[in-house]
Short mmCIF file of C-alpha atoms in Angstrom, two decimals:
data_model
loop_
_atom_site.label_atom_id
_atom_site.label_comp_id
_atom_site.label_asym_id
_atom_site.label_seq_id
_atom_site.Cartn_x
_atom_site.Cartn_y
_atom_site.Cartn_z
CA UNK A 1 -0.02 -0.03 -0.02
CA UNK A 2 1.34 3.39 -1.05
CA UNK A 3 0.92 5.86 1.80
CA UNK A 4 2.46 8.83 -0.03
CA UNK A 5 0.03 11.62 -0.84
CA UNK A 6 0.68 13.79 -3.88
CA UNK A 7 0.37 17.43 -3.08
CA UNK A 8 0.67 19.26 -6.51
CA UNK A 9 2.04 22.72 -6.73
CA UNK A 10 -0.37 25.37 -7.90
CA UNK A 11 -0.57 25.51 -11.65
CA UNK A 12 1.01 22.20 -12.39
CA UNK A 13 -0.85 19.51 -14.27
CA UNK A 14 0.03 16.22 -15.88
CA UNK A 15 -1.42 15.45 -19.31
CA UNK A 16 -1.71 12.59 -21.74
CA UNK A 17 -3.97 11.60 -24.64
CA UNK A 18 -6.59 10.08 -22.35
CA UNK A 19 -7.19 13.38 -20.63
CA UNK A 20 -11.00 14.44 -20.64
CA UNK A 21 -10.62 17.46 -18.36
CA UNK A 22 -7.48 19.51 -17.97
CA UNK A 23 -7.48 22.50 -15.57
CA UNK A 24 -4.44 24.69 -15.17
CA UNK A 25 -4.02 27.56 -12.78
CA UNK A 26 -7.66 28.34 -12.26
CA UNK A 27 -8.60 31.51 -10.42
CA UNK A 28 -11.97 32.80 -9.58
CA UNK A 29 -13.11 35.44 -7.18
CA UNK A 30 -16.42 37.13 -6.41
CA UNK A 31 -15.58 40.70 -5.81
CA UNK A 32 -12.11 42.03 -4.83
CA UNK A 33 -12.01 40.57 -1.43
CA UNK A 34 -13.44 37.13 -1.94
CA UNK A 35 -11.12 34.80 -3.94
CA UNK A 36 -12.65 31.34 -4.26
CA UNK A 37 -10.21 29.48 -6.42
CA UNK A 38 -6.49 30.31 -6.19
CA UNK A 39 -4.78 28.38 -9.00
CA UNK A 40 -6.46 24.96 -9.10
CA UNK A 41 -4.87 22.40 -11.26
CA UNK A 42 -6.33 18.96 -11.98
CA UNK A 43 -6.98 16.38 -14.65
CA UNK A 44 -9.61 13.84 -15.16
CA UNK A 45 -8.79 10.89 -17.41
CA UNK A 46 -11.04 8.83 -19.67
CA UNK A 47 -13.29 6.50 -17.68
CA UNK A 48 -12.09 7.96 -14.39
CA UNK A 49 -14.21 8.90 -11.43
CA UNK A 50 -12.62 11.84 -9.65
CA UNK A 51 -14.03 12.81 -6.20
CA UNK A 52 -13.76 16.42 -4.99
CA UNK A 53 -13.70 16.74 -1.21
CA UNK A 54 -13.43 19.75 0.94
CA UNK A 55 -15.19 21.94 3.43
CA UNK A 56 -18.17 23.93 2.47
CA UNK A 57 -17.12 27.08 0.65
CA UNK A 58 -13.77 25.65 -0.47
CA UNK A 59 -14.73 26.13 -4.19
CA UNK A 60 -15.71 22.58 -5.23
CA UNK A 61 -19.01 23.58 -6.83
CA UNK A 62 -17.39 26.57 -8.60
CA UNK A 63 -14.94 24.25 -10.31
CA UNK A 64 -17.58 22.11 -11.93
CA UNK A 65 -19.73 25.20 -12.74
CA UNK A 66 -16.68 26.61 -14.50
CA UNK A 67 -16.29 23.41 -16.43
CA UNK A 68 -19.91 23.47 -17.45
CA UNK A 69 -19.56 27.11 -18.46
CA UNK A 70 -22.17 28.30 -15.98
CA UNK A 71 -19.61 30.57 -14.24
CA UNK A 72 -16.78 32.33 -16.00
CA UNK A 73 -13.40 32.17 -14.49
CA UNK A 74 -10.90 35.06 -14.00
CA UNK A 75 -7.68 33.41 -14.97
CA UNK A 76 -6.29 29.99 -16.04
CA UNK A 77 -7.39 27.34 -18.46
CA UNK A 78 -10.10 24.70 -18.59
CA UNK A 79 -9.92 22.27 -21.46
CA UNK A 80 -12.86 19.73 -21.80
CA UNK A 81 -12.03 17.02 -24.27
CA UNK A 82 -9.33 19.29 -25.79
CA UNK A 83 -11.60 22.36 -26.18
CA UNK A 84 -10.74 25.47 -24.13
CA UNK A 85 -13.89 26.73 -22.44
CA UNK A 86 -13.01 30.39 -22.34
CA UNK A 87 -13.77 32.30 -25.48
CA UNK A 88 -16.22 29.82 -26.90
CA UNK A 89 -19.37 31.26 -28.49
CA UNK A 90 -22.78 30.24 -27.01
CA UNK A 91 -23.33 27.84 -29.88
CA UNK A 92 -19.91 26.28 -29.45
CA UNK A 93 -20.46 26.04 -25.75
CA UNK A 94 -23.86 24.40 -26.14
CA UNK A 95 -22.30 21.84 -28.59
CA UNK A 96 -19.66 21.01 -25.90
CA UNK A 97 -22.30 20.87 -23.14
CA UNK A 98 -24.01 18.06 -25.13
CA UNK A 99 -21.00 15.86 -24.20
CA UNK A 100 -21.46 16.74 -20.49
CA UNK A 101 -24.03 15.75 -17.94
CA UNK A 102 -24.63 17.79 -14.79
CA UNK A 103 -26.53 16.33 -11.78
CA UNK A 104 -27.49 19.15 -9.55
CA UNK A 105 -27.70 18.92 -5.75
CA UNK A 106 -31.54 19.07 -5.83
CA UNK A 107 -31.80 17.32 -9.23
CA UNK A 108 -33.25 20.56 -10.65
CA UNK A 109 -36.12 18.80 -12.35
CA UNK A 110 -38.56 21.11 -14.23
CA UNK A 111 -41.47 21.52 -11.84
CA UNK A 112 -44.03 22.15 -14.42
CA UNK A 113 -43.24 19.01 -16.49
CA UNK A 114 -43.87 15.37 -15.86
CA UNK A 115 -41.00 12.95 -15.59
CA UNK A 116 -41.60 11.91 -19.27
CA UNK A 117 -41.60 15.66 -20.35
CA UNK A 118 -38.42 16.23 -18.22
CA UNK A 119 -36.58 13.54 -20.21
CA UNK A 120 -38.21 14.38 -23.51
CA UNK A 121 -37.26 18.05 -23.29
CA UNK A 122 -33.54 17.90 -23.97
CA UNK A 123 -33.81 14.82 -26.26
CA UNK A 124 -36.35 16.36 -28.62
CA UNK A 125 -34.23 19.56 -28.72
CA UNK A 126 -31.08 17.69 -29.81
CA UNK A 127 -32.60 14.89 -31.74
CA UNK A 128 -35.55 16.41 -33.70
CA UNK A 129 -35.46 13.61 -36.24
CA UNK A 130 -36.59 11.10 -33.61
CA UNK A 131 -40.32 9.97 -33.79
CA UNK A 132 -42.52 10.08 -30.70
CA UNK A 133 -42.23 6.38 -30.41
CA UNK A 134 -38.38 6.53 -30.48
CA UNK A 135 -38.49 9.25 -27.91
CA UNK A 136 -40.75 7.23 -25.62
CA UNK A 137 -38.55 4.17 -26.08
CA UNK A 138 -35.48 6.07 -25.20
CA UNK A 139 -37.20 7.68 -22.08
CA UNK A 140 -38.49 4.24 -20.96
CA UNK A 141 -35.13 2.58 -21.31
CA UNK A 142 -33.35 5.40 -19.40
CA UNK A 143 -35.93 5.40 -16.58
CA UNK A 144 -35.62 1.41 -16.50
CA UNK A 145 -31.75 1.87 -16.10
CA UNK A 146 -32.33 3.98 -12.87
CA UNK A 147 -35.20 1.72 -11.79
CA UNK A 148 -38.00 4.18 -12.11
CA UNK A 149 -39.98 3.14 -15.17
CA UNK A 150 -43.22 3.31 -13.17
CA UNK A 151 -42.70 7.04 -12.43
CA UNK A 152 -42.87 8.12 -16.01
CA UNK A 153 -46.10 10.09 -15.77
CA UNK A 154 -45.60 11.45 -12.19
CA UNK A 155 -44.84 15.14 -11.47
CA UNK A 156 -41.60 16.01 -9.72
CA UNK A 157 -43.60 16.95 -6.64
CA UNK A 158 -44.82 13.45 -6.33
CA UNK A 159 -41.25 12.01 -6.09
CA UNK A 160 -39.07 11.40 -3.06
CA UNK A 161 -35.58 12.98 -2.88
CA UNK A 162 -33.88 9.76 -4.05
CA UNK A 163 -36.38 9.32 -6.94
CA UNK A 164 -35.80 12.98 -8.05
CA UNK A 165 -32.03 12.38 -8.09
CA UNK A 166 -32.58 9.14 -10.21
CA UNK A 167 -34.83 11.05 -12.67
CA UNK A 168 -32.23 13.84 -12.77
CA UNK A 169 -29.59 11.17 -13.62
CA UNK A 170 -31.89 9.68 -16.34
CA UNK A 171 -32.45 13.12 -17.79
CA UNK A 172 -28.75 13.68 -17.94
CA UNK A 173 -27.92 10.22 -19.33
CA UNK A 174 -30.48 10.37 -22.14
CA UNK A 175 -28.01 12.60 -24.10
CA UNK A 176 -25.27 9.96 -23.69
CA UNK A 177 -22.68 12.29 -22.09
CA UNK A 178 -18.90 11.55 -22.03
CA UNK A 179 -18.34 13.56 -18.82
CA UNK A 180 -20.63 13.52 -15.80
CA UNK A 181 -20.54 16.34 -13.20
CA UNK A 182 -22.14 15.38 -9.87
CA UNK A 183 -22.87 18.14 -7.33
CA UNK A 184 -23.40 16.46 -4.00
CA UNK A 185 -25.43 13.46 -5.42
CA UNK A 186 -26.25 11.92 -2.11
CA UNK A 187 -26.94 15.02 -0.01
CA UNK A 188 -30.19 14.82 1.99
CA UNK A 189 -30.67 11.09 1.29
CA UNK A 190 -30.87 8.31 3.80
CA UNK A 191 -27.96 5.81 4.00
CA UNK A 192 -29.63 3.05 1.85
CA UNK A 193 -30.74 5.52 -0.91
CA UNK A 194 -27.29 7.17 -0.85
CA UNK A 195 -25.70 3.82 -1.48
CA UNK A 196 -28.15 3.14 -4.26
CA UNK A 197 -27.21 6.34 -5.87
CA UNK A 198 -23.53 5.72 -5.46
CA UNK A 199 -23.90 2.27 -7.01
CA UNK A 200 -25.79 3.87 -9.96
CA UNK A 201 -22.88 6.25 -10.47
CA UNK A 202 -20.45 3.35 -10.52
CA UNK A 203 -22.79 1.54 -12.99
CA UNK A 204 -22.89 4.55 -15.24
CA UNK A 205 -19.15 4.72 -15.30
CA UNK A 206 -18.77 0.98 -16.08
CA UNK A 207 -21.62 0.79 -18.62
CA UNK A 208 -21.04 4.07 -20.51
CA UNK A 209 -17.33 4.50 -19.93
CA UNK A 210 -18.01 8.03 -18.75
CA UNK A 211 -15.53 10.17 -16.88
CA UNK A 212 -16.99 11.85 -13.74
CA UNK A 213 -16.24 14.59 -11.22
CA UNK A 214 -18.17 13.85 -8.03
CA UNK A 215 -18.43 16.46 -5.33
CA UNK A 216 -19.54 14.91 -2.10
CA UNK A 217 -19.27 15.16 1.64
CA UNK A 218 -20.49 11.44 1.85
CA UNK A 219 -17.25 9.37 2.46
CA UNK A 220 -19.14 6.13 1.70
CA UNK A 221 -20.00 7.56 -1.73
CA UNK A 222 -16.43 8.80 -2.15
CA UNK A 223 -14.98 5.34 -1.26
CA UNK A 224 -17.39 3.51 -3.59
CA UNK A 225 -17.30 5.76 -6.59
CA UNK A 226 -13.91 7.43 -6.49
CA UNK A 227 -10.92 6.14 -8.42
CA UNK A 228 -9.07 9.24 -7.13
CA UNK A 229 -9.74 11.79 -4.64
CA UNK A 230 -8.76 15.46 -4.55
CA UNK A 231 -9.09 17.60 -1.36
CA UNK A 232 -9.56 21.24 -1.72
CA UNK A 233 -8.74 23.77 0.95
CA UNK A 234 -9.38 27.56 0.57
CA UNK A 235 -9.43 27.43 -3.15
CA UNK A 236 -6.24 25.31 -3.58
CA UNK A 237 -5.63 21.58 -3.86
CA UNK A 238 -4.34 20.34 -0.56
CA UNK A 239 -4.00 16.67 -1.27
CA UNK A 240 -4.61 14.06 -3.89
CA UNK A 241 -4.59 10.34 -3.98
CA UNK A 242 -6.70 7.21 -3.73
CA UNK A 243 -9.07 6.72 -0.85
CA UNK A 244 -6.79 4.32 1.00
CA UNK A 245 -3.69 6.60 0.41
CA UNK A 246 -5.50 9.66 1.80
CA UNK A 247 -7.15 7.70 4.62
CA UNK A 248 -3.70 6.79 5.85
CA UNK A 249 -2.08 10.18 5.17
CA UNK A 250 0.45 11.67 7.67
CA UNK A 251 -1.42 14.91 7.36
CA UNK A 252 -3.83 14.88 10.26
CA UNK A 253 -6.17 17.43 8.54
CA UNK A 254 -6.45 15.07 5.51
CA UNK A 255 -7.09 12.14 7.74
CA UNK A 256 -9.83 14.02 9.53
CA UNK A 257 -12.05 13.64 6.42
CA UNK A 258 -11.84 9.85 6.79
CA UNK A 259 -12.50 9.44 10.47
CA UNK B 1 -25.28 59.02 -2.76
CA UNK B 2 -22.75 58.37 -5.56
CA UNK B 3 -22.97 54.60 -4.90
CA UNK B 4 -26.80 54.69 -5.17
CA UNK B 5 -26.58 56.61 -8.41
CA UNK B 6 -23.96 54.19 -9.79
CA UNK B 7 -26.22 51.28 -8.76
CA UNK B 8 -29.22 52.88 -10.50
CA UNK B 9 -27.21 53.44 -13.71
CA UNK B 10 -25.87 49.92 -13.45
CA UNK B 11 -29.42 48.43 -13.10
CA UNK B 12 -30.72 50.52 -15.93
CA UNK B 13 -27.81 49.36 -18.20
CA UNK B 14 -28.34 45.77 -17.17
CA UNK B 15 -32.19 45.83 -17.73
CA UNK B 16 -31.74 47.65 -21.03
CA UNK B 17 -29.30 44.95 -22.25
CA UNK B 18 -31.69 42.24 -20.96
CA UNK B 19 -34.61 43.78 -22.97
CA UNK B 20 -32.54 44.47 -26.11
CA UNK B 21 -31.45 40.72 -26.11
CA UNK B 22 -35.27 39.99 -26.57
CA UNK B 23 -35.21 41.42 -30.14
CA UNK B 24 -32.06 39.64 -31.21
CA UNK B 25 -33.29 36.26 -29.83
CA UNK B 26 -36.77 36.81 -31.21
CA UNK B 27 -35.49 36.66 -34.83
CA UNK B 28 -33.39 33.54 -34.51
CA UNK B 29 -34.39 29.84 -34.63
CA UNK B 30 -35.76 27.86 -32.90
CA UNK B 31 -39.12 29.56 -32.42
CA UNK B 32 -40.61 28.08 -29.22
CA UNK B 33 -44.19 28.02 -30.60
CA UNK B 34 -45.63 25.43 -28.15
CA UNK B 35 -44.26 27.30 -25.11
CA UNK B 36 -45.41 30.62 -26.61
CA UNK B 37 -48.98 29.28 -27.10
CA UNK B 38 -48.98 27.85 -23.52
CA UNK B 39 -47.95 31.27 -22.24
CA UNK B 40 -50.61 32.99 -24.25
CA UNK B 41 -53.12 30.60 -22.71
CA UNK B 42 -51.97 31.26 -19.13
CA UNK B 43 -51.46 35.06 -19.62
CA UNK B 44 -54.38 35.79 -21.84
CA UNK B 45 -57.15 33.26 -21.24
CA UNK B 46 -56.55 32.79 -17.52
CA UNK B 47 -56.64 36.51 -16.90
CA UNK B 48 -59.89 37.05 -18.74
CA UNK B 49 -62.21 36.55 -15.65
CA UNK B 50 -60.24 38.98 -13.52
CA UNK B 51 -60.09 41.63 -16.31
CA UNK B 52 -63.80 41.01 -17.16
CA UNK B 53 -65.00 41.62 -13.60
CA UNK B 54 -62.71 44.63 -13.14
CA UNK B 55 -63.80 46.04 -16.52
CA UNK B 56 -67.48 45.75 -15.71
CA UNK B 57 -67.03 47.35 -12.22
CA UNK B 58 -64.97 50.16 -13.89
CA UNK B 59 -67.74 50.97 -16.33
CA UNK B 60 -70.49 50.72 -13.79
CA UNK B 61 -68.74 52.90 -11.16
CA UNK B 62 -67.61 55.40 -13.69
CA UNK B 63 -71.12 55.88 -15.07
CA UNK B 64 -72.70 56.13 -11.57
CA UNK B 65 -70.07 58.63 -10.31
CA UNK B 66 -70.21 60.87 -13.40
CA UNK B 67 -74.04 60.82 -13.92
CA UNK B 68 -74.95 63.42 -11.09
CA UNK B 69 -72.40 65.96 -12.45
CA UNK B 70 -73.59 65.68 -16.06
CA UNK B 71 -77.24 65.66 -14.94
CA UNK B 72 -76.47 68.94 -13.06
CA UNK B 73 -75.63 70.51 -16.43
CA UNK B 74 -78.50 68.84 -18.14
CA UNK B 75 -75.93 66.94 -20.20
CA UNK B 76 -76.97 63.36 -19.17
CA UNK B 77 -77.18 62.25 -22.78
CA UNK B 78 -73.48 62.66 -23.14
CA UNK B 79 -72.94 59.95 -20.46
CA UNK B 80 -72.40 56.90 -22.94
CA UNK B 81 -69.94 58.88 -25.03
CA UNK B 82 -68.05 60.21 -21.92
CA UNK B 83 -67.82 56.73 -20.43
CA UNK B 84 -66.65 55.21 -23.72
CA UNK B 85 -63.94 57.87 -24.23
CA UNK B 86 -62.67 57.64 -20.67
CA UNK B 87 -62.50 53.86 -20.81
CA UNK B 88 -60.95 53.46 -24.24
CA UNK B 89 -58.40 56.30 -23.90
CA UNK B 90 -57.18 55.89 -20.38
CA UNK B 91 -58.99 53.82 -17.72
CA UNK B 92 -59.20 50.41 -19.41
CA UNK B 93 -55.60 50.33 -20.69
CA UNK B 94 -54.06 51.51 -17.34
CA UNK B 95 -56.22 49.53 -14.96
CA UNK B 96 -55.87 46.35 -17.18
CA UNK B 97 -52.06 46.91 -17.30
CA UNK B 98 -51.89 47.38 -13.49
CA UNK B 99 -53.92 44.18 -12.99
CA UNK B 100 -51.58 42.45 -15.35
CA UNK B 101 -48.63 43.79 -13.40
CA UNK B 102 -50.07 42.41 -10.25
CA UNK B 103 -51.07 39.04 -11.60
CA UNK B 104 -48.81 38.31 -14.56
CA UNK B 105 -45.51 40.15 -13.84
CA UNK B 106 -45.39 38.93 -10.22
CA UNK B 107 -46.20 35.35 -11.49
CA UNK B 108 -43.38 35.45 -13.96
CA UNK B 109 -41.04 36.92 -11.40
CA UNK B 110 -41.81 34.26 -8.81
CA UNK B 111 -41.84 31.39 -11.35
CA UNK B 112 -38.50 32.33 -12.95
CA UNK B 113 -37.00 33.23 -9.52
CA UNK B 114 -37.96 29.87 -8.18
CA UNK B 115 -36.43 28.21 -11.30
CA UNK B 116 -33.28 30.22 -10.81
CA UNK B 117 -33.02 29.33 -7.05
CA UNK B 118 -33.67 25.63 -7.71
CA UNK B 119 -31.10 25.55 -10.52
CA UNK B 120 -33.71 24.71 -13.21
CA UNK B 121 -32.38 27.49 -15.39
CA UNK B 122 -28.76 26.21 -14.99
CA UNK B 123 -30.02 22.70 -15.77
CA UNK B 124 -31.56 24.08 -19.04
CA UNK B 125 -28.37 25.82 -19.86
CA UNK B 126 -26.07 22.76 -19.31
CA UNK B 127 -28.30 20.60 -21.50
CA UNK B 128 -27.65 22.97 -24.45
CA UNK B 129 -30.96 24.80 -24.33
CA UNK B 130 -31.07 28.66 -24.45
CA UNK B 131 -33.19 29.39 -21.30
CA UNK B 132 -33.52 33.11 -22.36
CA UNK B 133 -35.14 31.97 -25.56
CA UNK B 134 -37.32 29.32 -24.05
CA UNK B 135 -38.36 31.20 -20.84
CA UNK B 136 -38.02 34.96 -21.50
CA UNK B 137 -38.75 35.44 -25.30
CA UNK B 138 -41.97 33.28 -25.08
CA UNK B 139 -43.16 35.15 -22.00
CA UNK B 140 -42.41 38.65 -23.18
CA UNK B 141 -43.94 38.03 -26.62
CA UNK B 142 -47.09 36.54 -24.95
CA UNK B 143 -47.54 39.56 -22.63
CA UNK B 144 -46.88 41.95 -25.44
CA UNK B 145 -49.54 40.37 -27.56
CA UNK B 146 -52.06 39.42 -24.80
CA UNK B 147 -52.23 42.76 -22.86
CA UNK B 148 -53.71 44.68 -25.82
CA UNK B 149 -56.30 41.95 -26.33
CA UNK B 150 -57.17 42.09 -22.67
CA UNK B 151 -57.50 45.81 -22.86
CA UNK B 152 -59.95 45.44 -25.86
CA UNK B 153 -61.94 42.87 -23.74
CA UNK B 154 -61.90 45.34 -20.77
CA UNK B 155 -63.14 48.10 -23.08
CA UNK B 156 -66.13 45.96 -24.21
CA UNK B 157 -66.99 44.70 -20.75
CA UNK B 158 -66.56 48.18 -19.33
CA UNK B 159 -69.03 49.60 -21.80
CA UNK B 160 -71.49 46.85 -20.87
CA UNK B 161 -70.97 47.95 -17.14
CA UNK B 162 -71.64 51.48 -18.34
CA UNK B 163 -74.84 50.36 -19.91
CA UNK B 164 -75.95 48.60 -16.71
CA UNK B 165 -75.07 51.79 -14.79
CA UNK B 166 -77.15 54.07 -17.03
CA UNK B 167 -80.14 51.79 -16.86
CA UNK B 168 -80.15 51.85 -13.04
CA UNK B 169 -81.52 55.52 -13.15
CA UNK B 170 -82.98 55.75 -16.69
CA UNK B 171 -84.22 53.53 -19.43
CA UNK B 172 -81.80 53.49 -22.53
CA UNK B 173 -82.13 50.63 -24.98
CA UNK B 174 -78.93 48.82 -26.09
CA UNK B 175 -79.13 50.03 -29.66
CA UNK B 176 -79.25 53.72 -28.70
CA UNK B 177 -76.50 53.19 -26.12
CA UNK B 178 -74.24 51.42 -28.62
CA UNK B 179 -74.87 54.03 -31.35
CA UNK B 180 -73.88 56.90 -28.91
CA UNK B 181 -70.73 54.98 -27.85
CA UNK B 182 -69.69 54.39 -31.42
CA UNK B 183 -70.45 57.91 -32.55
CA UNK B 184 -68.26 59.36 -29.79
CA UNK B 185 -65.16 57.26 -30.76
CA UNK B 186 -62.77 58.12 -33.55
CA UNK B 187 -59.64 56.34 -34.67
CA UNK B 188 -57.47 58.85 -32.69
CA UNK B 189 -59.18 57.62 -29.59
CA UNK B 190 -58.48 53.96 -30.23
CA UNK B 191 -54.99 53.79 -31.89
CA UNK B 192 -52.84 55.60 -29.35
CA UNK B 193 -54.17 53.51 -26.40
CA UNK B 194 -53.64 50.31 -28.39
CA UNK B 195 -50.05 51.22 -29.15
CA UNK B 196 -49.38 51.96 -25.55
CA UNK B 197 -51.00 48.74 -24.52
CA UNK B 198 -48.20 46.94 -26.40
CA UNK B 199 -45.61 48.80 -24.53
CA UNK B 200 -47.44 47.97 -21.34
CA UNK B 201 -47.37 44.33 -22.19
CA UNK B 202 -43.75 44.43 -23.27
CA UNK B 203 -42.70 45.97 -20.04
CA UNK B 204 -44.82 43.85 -17.81
CA UNK B 205 -43.30 40.72 -19.29
CA UNK B 206 -39.73 42.07 -19.51
CA UNK B 207 -39.58 43.37 -15.90
CA UNK B 208 -41.15 40.07 -14.53
CA UNK B 209 -38.55 38.00 -16.45
CA UNK B 210 -35.68 40.24 -15.45
CA UNK B 211 -36.54 40.24 -11.81
CA UNK B 212 -36.94 36.41 -11.84
CA UNK B 213 -33.82 35.76 -14.02
CA UNK B 214 -31.59 37.85 -11.75
CA UNK B 215 -33.00 36.53 -8.47
CA UNK B 216 -30.11 35.77 -6.02
CA UNK B 217 -29.86 32.27 -4.49
CA UNK B 218 -32.27 31.60 -1.58
CA UNK B 219 -35.98 31.12 -1.32
CA UNK B 220 -36.29 34.67 0.18
CA UNK B 221 -35.32 36.15 -3.22
CA UNK B 222 -38.29 34.53 -4.90
CA UNK B 223 -40.69 36.64 -2.88
CA UNK B 224 -38.45 39.67 -3.42
CA UNK B 225 -38.47 39.12 -7.23
CA UNK B 226 -42.33 38.78 -7.31
CA UNK B 227 -42.66 41.93 -5.18
CA UNK B 228 -40.04 43.91 -7.19
CA UNK B 229 -41.75 42.86 -10.43
CA UNK B 230 -45.05 44.28 -9.41
CA UNK B 231 -43.62 47.52 -8.04
CA UNK B 232 -41.27 48.06 -11.07
CA UNK B 233 -43.93 47.11 -13.67
CA UNK B 234 -46.55 49.44 -12.01
CA UNK B 235 -44.14 52.35 -12.07
CA UNK B 236 -43.16 51.59 -15.63
CA UNK B 237 -46.90 51.61 -16.62
CA UNK B 238 -47.42 55.12 -15.22
CA UNK B 239 -44.21 56.46 -16.78
CA UNK B 240 -45.24 55.00 -20.22
CA UNK B 241 -48.75 56.33 -19.85
CA UNK B 242 -47.52 59.80 -19.09
CA UNK B 243 -45.16 59.72 -22.09
CA UNK B 244 -47.86 58.29 -24.30
CA UNK B 245 -50.41 61.01 -23.32
CA UNK B 246 -47.75 63.70 -24.05
CA UNK B 247 -46.93 62.28 -27.49
CA UNK B 248 -50.59 61.75 -28.36
CA UNK B 249 -51.26 65.36 -27.33
CA UNK B 250 -48.89 66.57 -30.01
CA UNK B 251 -51.17 65.02 -32.75
CA UNK B 252 -54.53 66.10 -31.35
#
C-alpha cells in the first residue's frame, strides 16, 4: 500500500492523450476581497471517477460550474475534451455541453413538467429527427436503467428525494454524455438511498465508460465511486490520492475527512 | 449617494441589455411556438375573468359617479360617449395593465425566480437549451400580444358595465347606447391606447422576467423578485402612460 500523498504545486498539471478534463492555474473570485479558487490544477482521465472533497465554501461547486460554462473564471485554463472553455461562442459552448451531464444537488427537475416531459425536453431539442415512439422508447429505457420506469407520468412534486435524483440522472444520461459532473449526489438522502445512488454512479461509469467529477461530503459515496480523490482547501488543492492513500495520510487534517 | 446613483445606472444598463436581447433572440431559430402558445393561454385566457370583472365594475362605477355631475348641467345624454372615451383612452388600458402587473408580472417573477433558485435555469443551460429564448422570449412576446387583447376585452366589458349603470336610473335601450358610444369614438381615440398597450405588455413581461432571472440564491429572493416585479412594472406603466399622453397630445 502506497501511503504517499501527492500534493501538487499550484498551476502544475499532468497530461496525456486520455485526458478528458484539464484544468491549469484556475482563479476565480467574487468581488475584490473574496477569492474562491486560487490556482487550481487537476486532470480527469477517460473513464475515471474523480471525487472532490473539501469543506463547504472551499470552491468545489465553482470548479464544476466553470467546467460546464455556468460560471466564467478570471484566470487560467479549462480544457474539456481538448476544447478550451474560455472564448467559446454560445453555440460552441452548447455543442460542448451536449457531451457533458450535470446532476444538480436537488436534481433541478422542471417543476411544471412530468417525468416523461423532463426527459423528452432535452432529447427532442437535440434529436428532432426522432419519432414520438423513439423518444418514448429512449425515455422508458433510461428510466428502467435507474429503476424508475413506473414514475414516467408523475410530476416531480410526487417524487421522493432519491427518486428525483434518479430522474435527474436519467435526464442527464439520455443525451449520452462523455463527462458527468455530480454536485453532491447523495446530500439529503438516507444511507440506503445514498448507497443506491452511489452504485448507480458506478454502474454509469462502467456501462457508458464516462468520466466523472463527483463533489461529495459522503465518505461512503467517495469510497465506492472514486478512483481518485482530490481535497480542496481554501481554493487550492491540498491533497490528492486514492481513498486508501488519503485515509492513511500523515497529514492529520487530511485524515480528519476519513474518520 | 454616488454609490446609489452608480447602482441605478448599473441596473438601468443591465435591464436595457436584457430587454434588447429579446429582439435579437426573437429573430433566431428555434421559435418556441408550443411554449409561446402555452404562455398565451396562461397570460391571456386565464386573466380574462379578472379583467372582465374589473372592467364591468370600472364601467358601472364610472357611470354612476359621473351621472350626477352631467345631470346637473342637463348633459345626461353625453354619458355613454363620456364613459366610452374615458374607458378606451385611459382607464381600461391603465387599469388592465396594472392588473396584469399584479397578476402576470409577479407570477413570472416568482416562477423564474424559483427556477433560478432551484437551478432549473442552470439545468436548462447545461443541457444545451437557451433558457433566455425558452423562458423569456416566449413570456415577453405573450404579454406584449395578450395585454392589448385584454384591454380590448376590458373596453367591451366596461361599456357593458356603463350600460348597466345608465339603466339603473334611466331607461336607455342597447341600440341607442351602442350608437352613442360608437359615434363618440374616433380612430385617434383607439389607436394611441392600443399602441401604448403593446408597450405596457412588453414592460410587464420584461420586468417580470428580468427580476426572476436575476434573483439571487435563496428562497427569500423568490418573494423579493415577485414583489419587485409588481412595483417596477406598475411604475413603468405610469411612466409609459405619461409619455404616451404627451406624445398623443402633439397630434390632437
